[in-house]
mmCIF file of C-alpha atoms in Angstrom:
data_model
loop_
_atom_site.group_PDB
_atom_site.id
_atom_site.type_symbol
_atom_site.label_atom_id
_atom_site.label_comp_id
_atom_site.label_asym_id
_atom_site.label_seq_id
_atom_site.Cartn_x
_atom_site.Cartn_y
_atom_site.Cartn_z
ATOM 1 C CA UNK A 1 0.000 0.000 0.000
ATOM 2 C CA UNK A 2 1.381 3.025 -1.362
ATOM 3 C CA UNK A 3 2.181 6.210 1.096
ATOM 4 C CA UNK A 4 -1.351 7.985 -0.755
ATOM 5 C CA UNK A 5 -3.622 5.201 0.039
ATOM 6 C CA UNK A 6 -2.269 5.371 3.938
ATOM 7 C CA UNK A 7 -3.596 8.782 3.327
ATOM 8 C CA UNK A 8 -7.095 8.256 2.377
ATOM 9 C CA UNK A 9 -7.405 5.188 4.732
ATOM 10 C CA UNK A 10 -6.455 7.688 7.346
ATOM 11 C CA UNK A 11 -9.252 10.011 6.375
ATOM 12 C CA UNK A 12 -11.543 7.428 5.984
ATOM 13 C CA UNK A 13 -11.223 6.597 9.859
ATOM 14 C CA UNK A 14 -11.274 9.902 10.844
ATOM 15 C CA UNK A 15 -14.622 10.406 9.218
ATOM 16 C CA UNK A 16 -16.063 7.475 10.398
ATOM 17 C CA UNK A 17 -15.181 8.754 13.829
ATOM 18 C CA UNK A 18 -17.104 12.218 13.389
ATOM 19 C CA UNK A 19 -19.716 10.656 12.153
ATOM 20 C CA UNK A 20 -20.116 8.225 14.917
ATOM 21 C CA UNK A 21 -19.658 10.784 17.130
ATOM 22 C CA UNK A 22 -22.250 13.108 15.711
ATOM 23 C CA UNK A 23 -24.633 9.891 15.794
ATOM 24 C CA UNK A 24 -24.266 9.230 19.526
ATOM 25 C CA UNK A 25 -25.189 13.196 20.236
ATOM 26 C CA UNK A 26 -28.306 13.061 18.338
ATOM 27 C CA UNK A 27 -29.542 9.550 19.686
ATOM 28 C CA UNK A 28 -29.061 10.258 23.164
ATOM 29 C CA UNK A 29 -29.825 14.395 23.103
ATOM 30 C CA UNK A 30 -32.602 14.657 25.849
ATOM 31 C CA UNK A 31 -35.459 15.825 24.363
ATOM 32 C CA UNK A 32 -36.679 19.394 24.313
ATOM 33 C CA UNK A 33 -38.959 19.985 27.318
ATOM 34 C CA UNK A 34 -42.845 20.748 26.641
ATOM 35 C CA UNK A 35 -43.890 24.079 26.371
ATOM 36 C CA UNK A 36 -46.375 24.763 29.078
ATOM 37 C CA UNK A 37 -48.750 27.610 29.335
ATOM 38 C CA UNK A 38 -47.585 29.785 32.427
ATOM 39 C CA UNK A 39 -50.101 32.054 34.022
ATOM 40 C CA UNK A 40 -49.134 35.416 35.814
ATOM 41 C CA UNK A 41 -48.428 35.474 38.967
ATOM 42 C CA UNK A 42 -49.768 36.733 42.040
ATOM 43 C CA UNK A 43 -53.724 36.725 41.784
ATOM 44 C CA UNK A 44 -54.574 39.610 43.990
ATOM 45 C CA UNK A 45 -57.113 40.628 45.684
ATOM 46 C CA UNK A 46 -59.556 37.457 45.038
ATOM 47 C CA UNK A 47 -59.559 37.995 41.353
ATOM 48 C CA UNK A 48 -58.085 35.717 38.453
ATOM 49 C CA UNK A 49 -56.321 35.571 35.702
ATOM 50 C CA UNK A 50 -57.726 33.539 32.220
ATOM 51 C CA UNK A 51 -55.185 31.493 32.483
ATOM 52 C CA UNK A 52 -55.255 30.461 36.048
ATOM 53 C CA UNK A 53 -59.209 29.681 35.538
ATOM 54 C CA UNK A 54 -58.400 28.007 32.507
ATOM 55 C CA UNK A 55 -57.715 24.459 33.848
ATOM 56 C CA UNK A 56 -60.662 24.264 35.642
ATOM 57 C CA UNK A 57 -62.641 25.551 32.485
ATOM 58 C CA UNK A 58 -61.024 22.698 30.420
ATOM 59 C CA UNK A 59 -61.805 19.749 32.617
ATOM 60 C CA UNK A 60 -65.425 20.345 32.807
ATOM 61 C CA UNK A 61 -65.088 21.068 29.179
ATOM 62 C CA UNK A 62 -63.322 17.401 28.763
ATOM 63 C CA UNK A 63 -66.185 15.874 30.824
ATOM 64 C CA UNK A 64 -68.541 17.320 28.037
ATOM 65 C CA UNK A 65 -67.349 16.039 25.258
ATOM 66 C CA UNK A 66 -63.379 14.817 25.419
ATOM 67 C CA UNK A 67 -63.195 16.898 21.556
ATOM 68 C CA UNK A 68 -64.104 20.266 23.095
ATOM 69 C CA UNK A 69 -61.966 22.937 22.644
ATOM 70 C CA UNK A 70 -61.936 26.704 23.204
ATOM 71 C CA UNK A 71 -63.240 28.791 21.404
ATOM 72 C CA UNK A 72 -63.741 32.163 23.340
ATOM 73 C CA UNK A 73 -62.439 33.945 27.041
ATOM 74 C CA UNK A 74 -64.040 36.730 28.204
ATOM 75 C CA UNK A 75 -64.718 38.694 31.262
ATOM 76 C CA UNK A 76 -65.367 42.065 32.365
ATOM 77 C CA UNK A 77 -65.121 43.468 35.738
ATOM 78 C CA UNK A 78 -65.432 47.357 37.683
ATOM 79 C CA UNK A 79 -62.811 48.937 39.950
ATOM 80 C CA UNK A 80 -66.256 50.138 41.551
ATOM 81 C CA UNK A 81 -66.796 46.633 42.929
ATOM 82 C CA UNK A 82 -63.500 46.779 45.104
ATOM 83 C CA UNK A 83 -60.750 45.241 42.891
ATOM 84 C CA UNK A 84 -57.920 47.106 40.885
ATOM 85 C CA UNK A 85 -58.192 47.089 37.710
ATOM 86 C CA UNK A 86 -54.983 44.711 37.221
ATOM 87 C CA UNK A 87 -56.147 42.030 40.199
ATOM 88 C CA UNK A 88 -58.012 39.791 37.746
ATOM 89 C CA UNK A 89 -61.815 39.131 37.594
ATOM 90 C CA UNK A 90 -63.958 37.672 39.727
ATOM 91 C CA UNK A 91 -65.411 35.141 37.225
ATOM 92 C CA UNK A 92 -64.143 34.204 33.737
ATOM 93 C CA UNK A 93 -66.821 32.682 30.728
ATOM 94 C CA UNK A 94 -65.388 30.671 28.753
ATOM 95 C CA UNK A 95 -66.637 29.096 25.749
ATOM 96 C CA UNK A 96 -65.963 25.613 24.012
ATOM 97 C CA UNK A 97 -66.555 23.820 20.565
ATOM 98 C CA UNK A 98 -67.183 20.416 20.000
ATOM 99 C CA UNK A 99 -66.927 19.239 16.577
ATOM 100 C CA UNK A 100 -68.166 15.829 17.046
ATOM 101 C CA UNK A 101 -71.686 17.117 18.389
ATOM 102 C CA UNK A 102 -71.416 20.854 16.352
ATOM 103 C CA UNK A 103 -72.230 21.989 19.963
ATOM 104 C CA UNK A 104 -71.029 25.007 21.834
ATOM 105 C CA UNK A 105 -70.659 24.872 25.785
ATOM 106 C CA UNK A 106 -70.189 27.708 28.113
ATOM 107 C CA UNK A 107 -68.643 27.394 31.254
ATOM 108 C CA UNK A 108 -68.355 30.001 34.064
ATOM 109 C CA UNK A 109 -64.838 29.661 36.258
ATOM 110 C CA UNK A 110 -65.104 31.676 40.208
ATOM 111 C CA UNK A 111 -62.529 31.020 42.317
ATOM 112 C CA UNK A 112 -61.139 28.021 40.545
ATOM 113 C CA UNK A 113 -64.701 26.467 40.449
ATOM 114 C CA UNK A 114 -66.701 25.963 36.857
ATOM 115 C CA UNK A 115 -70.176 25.594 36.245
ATOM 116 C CA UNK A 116 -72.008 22.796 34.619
ATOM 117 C CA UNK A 117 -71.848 23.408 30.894
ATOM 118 C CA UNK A 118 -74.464 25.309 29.406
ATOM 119 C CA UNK A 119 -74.700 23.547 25.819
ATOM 120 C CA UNK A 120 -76.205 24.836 22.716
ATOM 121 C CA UNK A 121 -76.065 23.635 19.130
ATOM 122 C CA UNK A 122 -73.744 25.698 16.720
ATOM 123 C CA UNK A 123 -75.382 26.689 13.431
ATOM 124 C CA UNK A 124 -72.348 25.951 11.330
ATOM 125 C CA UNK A 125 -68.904 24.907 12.338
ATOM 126 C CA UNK A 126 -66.381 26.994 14.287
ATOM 127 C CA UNK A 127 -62.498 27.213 14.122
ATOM 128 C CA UNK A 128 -61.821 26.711 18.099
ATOM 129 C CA UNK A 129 -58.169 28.308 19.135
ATOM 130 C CA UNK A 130 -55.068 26.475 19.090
ATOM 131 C CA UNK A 131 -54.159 27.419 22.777
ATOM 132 C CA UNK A 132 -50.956 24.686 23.115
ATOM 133 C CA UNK A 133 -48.227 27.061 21.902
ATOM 134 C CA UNK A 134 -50.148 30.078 20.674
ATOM 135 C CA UNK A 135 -51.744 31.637 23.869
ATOM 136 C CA UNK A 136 -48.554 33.777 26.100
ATOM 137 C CA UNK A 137 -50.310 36.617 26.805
ATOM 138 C CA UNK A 138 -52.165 36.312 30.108
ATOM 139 C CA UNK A 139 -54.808 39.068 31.240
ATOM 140 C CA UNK A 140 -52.382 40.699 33.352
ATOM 141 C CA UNK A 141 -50.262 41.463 30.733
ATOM 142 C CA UNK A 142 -53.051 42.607 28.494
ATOM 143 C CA UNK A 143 -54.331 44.667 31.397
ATOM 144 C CA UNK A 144 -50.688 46.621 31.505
ATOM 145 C CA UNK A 145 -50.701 47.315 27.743
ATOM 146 C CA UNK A 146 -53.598 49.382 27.949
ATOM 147 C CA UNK A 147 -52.956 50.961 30.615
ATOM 148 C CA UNK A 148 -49.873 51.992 29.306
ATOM 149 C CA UNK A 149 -51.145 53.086 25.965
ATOM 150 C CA UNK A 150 -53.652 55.527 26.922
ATOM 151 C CA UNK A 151 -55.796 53.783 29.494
ATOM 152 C CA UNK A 152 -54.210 55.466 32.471
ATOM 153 C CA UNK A 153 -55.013 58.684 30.829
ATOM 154 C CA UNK A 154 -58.465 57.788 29.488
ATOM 155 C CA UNK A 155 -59.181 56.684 33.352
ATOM 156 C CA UNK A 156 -58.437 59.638 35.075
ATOM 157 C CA UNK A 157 -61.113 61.816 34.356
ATOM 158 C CA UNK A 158 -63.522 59.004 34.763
ATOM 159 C CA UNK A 159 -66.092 57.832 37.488
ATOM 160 C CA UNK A 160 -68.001 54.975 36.398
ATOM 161 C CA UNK A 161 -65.742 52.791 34.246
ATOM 162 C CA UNK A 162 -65.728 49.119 33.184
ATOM 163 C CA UNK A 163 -62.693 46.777 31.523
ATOM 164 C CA UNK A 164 -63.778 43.691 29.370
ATOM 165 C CA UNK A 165 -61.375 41.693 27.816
ATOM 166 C CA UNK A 166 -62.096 38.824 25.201
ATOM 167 C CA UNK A 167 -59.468 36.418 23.814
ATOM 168 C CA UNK A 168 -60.864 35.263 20.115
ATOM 169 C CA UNK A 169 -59.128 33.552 17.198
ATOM 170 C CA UNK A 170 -58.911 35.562 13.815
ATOM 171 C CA UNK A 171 -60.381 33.703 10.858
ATOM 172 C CA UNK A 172 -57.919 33.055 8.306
ATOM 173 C CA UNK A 173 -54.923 33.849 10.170
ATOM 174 C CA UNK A 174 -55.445 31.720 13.115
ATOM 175 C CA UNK A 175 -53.836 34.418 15.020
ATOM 176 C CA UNK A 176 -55.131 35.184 18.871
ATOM 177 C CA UNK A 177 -56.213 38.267 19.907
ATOM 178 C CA UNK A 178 -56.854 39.875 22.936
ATOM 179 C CA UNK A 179 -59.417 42.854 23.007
ATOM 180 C CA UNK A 180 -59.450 44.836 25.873
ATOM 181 C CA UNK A 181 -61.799 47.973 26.527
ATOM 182 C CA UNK A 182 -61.760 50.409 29.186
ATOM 183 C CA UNK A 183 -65.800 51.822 28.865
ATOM 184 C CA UNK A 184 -67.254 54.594 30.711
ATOM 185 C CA UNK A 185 -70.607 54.810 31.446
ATOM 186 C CA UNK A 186 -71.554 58.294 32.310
ATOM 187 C CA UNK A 187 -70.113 59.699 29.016
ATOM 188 C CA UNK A 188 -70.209 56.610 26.795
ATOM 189 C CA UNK A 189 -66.608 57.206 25.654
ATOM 190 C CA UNK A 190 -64.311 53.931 25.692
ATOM 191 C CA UNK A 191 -60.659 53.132 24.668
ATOM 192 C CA UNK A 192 -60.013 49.415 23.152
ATOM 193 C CA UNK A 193 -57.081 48.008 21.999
ATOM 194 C CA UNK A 194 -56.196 44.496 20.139
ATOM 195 C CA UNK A 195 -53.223 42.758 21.259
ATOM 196 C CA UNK A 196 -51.274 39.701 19.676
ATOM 197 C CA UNK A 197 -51.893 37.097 22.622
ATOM 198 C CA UNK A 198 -48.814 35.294 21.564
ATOM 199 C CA UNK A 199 -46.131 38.095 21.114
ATOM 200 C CA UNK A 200 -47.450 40.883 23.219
ATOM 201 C CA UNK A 201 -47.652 43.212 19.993
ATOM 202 C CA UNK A 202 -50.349 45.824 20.269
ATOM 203 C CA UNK A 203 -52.194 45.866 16.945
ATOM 204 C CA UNK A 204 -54.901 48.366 16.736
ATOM 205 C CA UNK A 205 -56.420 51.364 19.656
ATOM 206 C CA UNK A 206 -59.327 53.149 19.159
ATOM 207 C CA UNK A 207 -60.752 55.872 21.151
ATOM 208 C CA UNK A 208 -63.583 57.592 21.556
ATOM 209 C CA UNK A 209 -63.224 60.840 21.867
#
């Protein structure tokens, strides 16, 4: 064997090992964790966030009809009735799809504690939300970004004010949304902003004035 073939079978070994090598890592790399949902922290005052009453929501949603999926979060609460705007509400509604039975259920969430599904047909069917990696935004959050984009403001030459936030899916893009509304009784005038519930972007505010 000439001094060039020593050469190649040289090479030859030394790719075999990097490729071994590179074999092992991916066959034993740990796989990545799950991504799981994380709701805000610190639920204050007896209110709650939509994510922390989502569990609850979803098992008696499960017991329904194990195909049910959301479909809608919503809830609107007063600083008038003792709670900060930012301590969560005292109840969340959520609503859930089943396309098995084309049925919608809605289930109320207080303190941690649904109701029995209230179940009505659908008309035609719905595009429930994709909530396993899509939904990082939790009301908090969305609470915060109003706030700081003119809801402060808007607030402090009211008197009789109401927040309602919904989290809905946008046909066609499958993107979720968070709209949240700061509405004033007295005058009628409101603020409302849409929010990316995955990235945090803020999308759209309108006022009135």
């Amino acid at each position: 064997m000439n001094r060039f073939e020593w050469i190649l079978g040289g090479l030859l070994v030394v790719l075999l090992v990097i490729v071994g090598g590179l074999a092992f890592m991916l066959w034993y790399r740990p796989a990545a964790p799950e991504m799981v949902i994380q709701p805000a922290e610190a639920l204050l005052e007896g209110g709650q966030t939509a994510l922390s009453a989502l569990a609850a929501a979803s098992n008696q949603a499960k017991g329904w009809q194990p195909d049910a999926q959301l479909l809608t979060a919503t809830a609107t609460w007063s600083a008038q009735d003792g709670r900060s705007y930012s301590s969560g509400a005292a109840s969340w509604a959520f609503t859930y799809y089943s396309p098995g039975e084309t049925a919608v259920a809605q289930i109320s969430v207080v303190e941690n504690t649904p109701s029995p599904p209230l179940v009505s047909q659908a008309d035609i069917p719905l595009t429930p939300m994709d909530i396993s990696g899509g939904w990082k935004i939790d009301s908090p959050q969305a609470v915060t970004q109003i706030m700081e984009n003119g809801g402060a403001d808007f607030l402090s030459n009211k008197s009789s004010t109401s927040i309602s936030l919904s989290l809905n899916t946008v046909g066609g893009n499958g993107r979720m949304e968070w709209l949240v509304s700061l509405f004033d009784e007295q005058s009628e005038d409101f603020i409302a902003m849409r929010l990316d519930a995955t990235s945090g972007e803020v999308l759209e505010i309108v006022q009135n004035p």
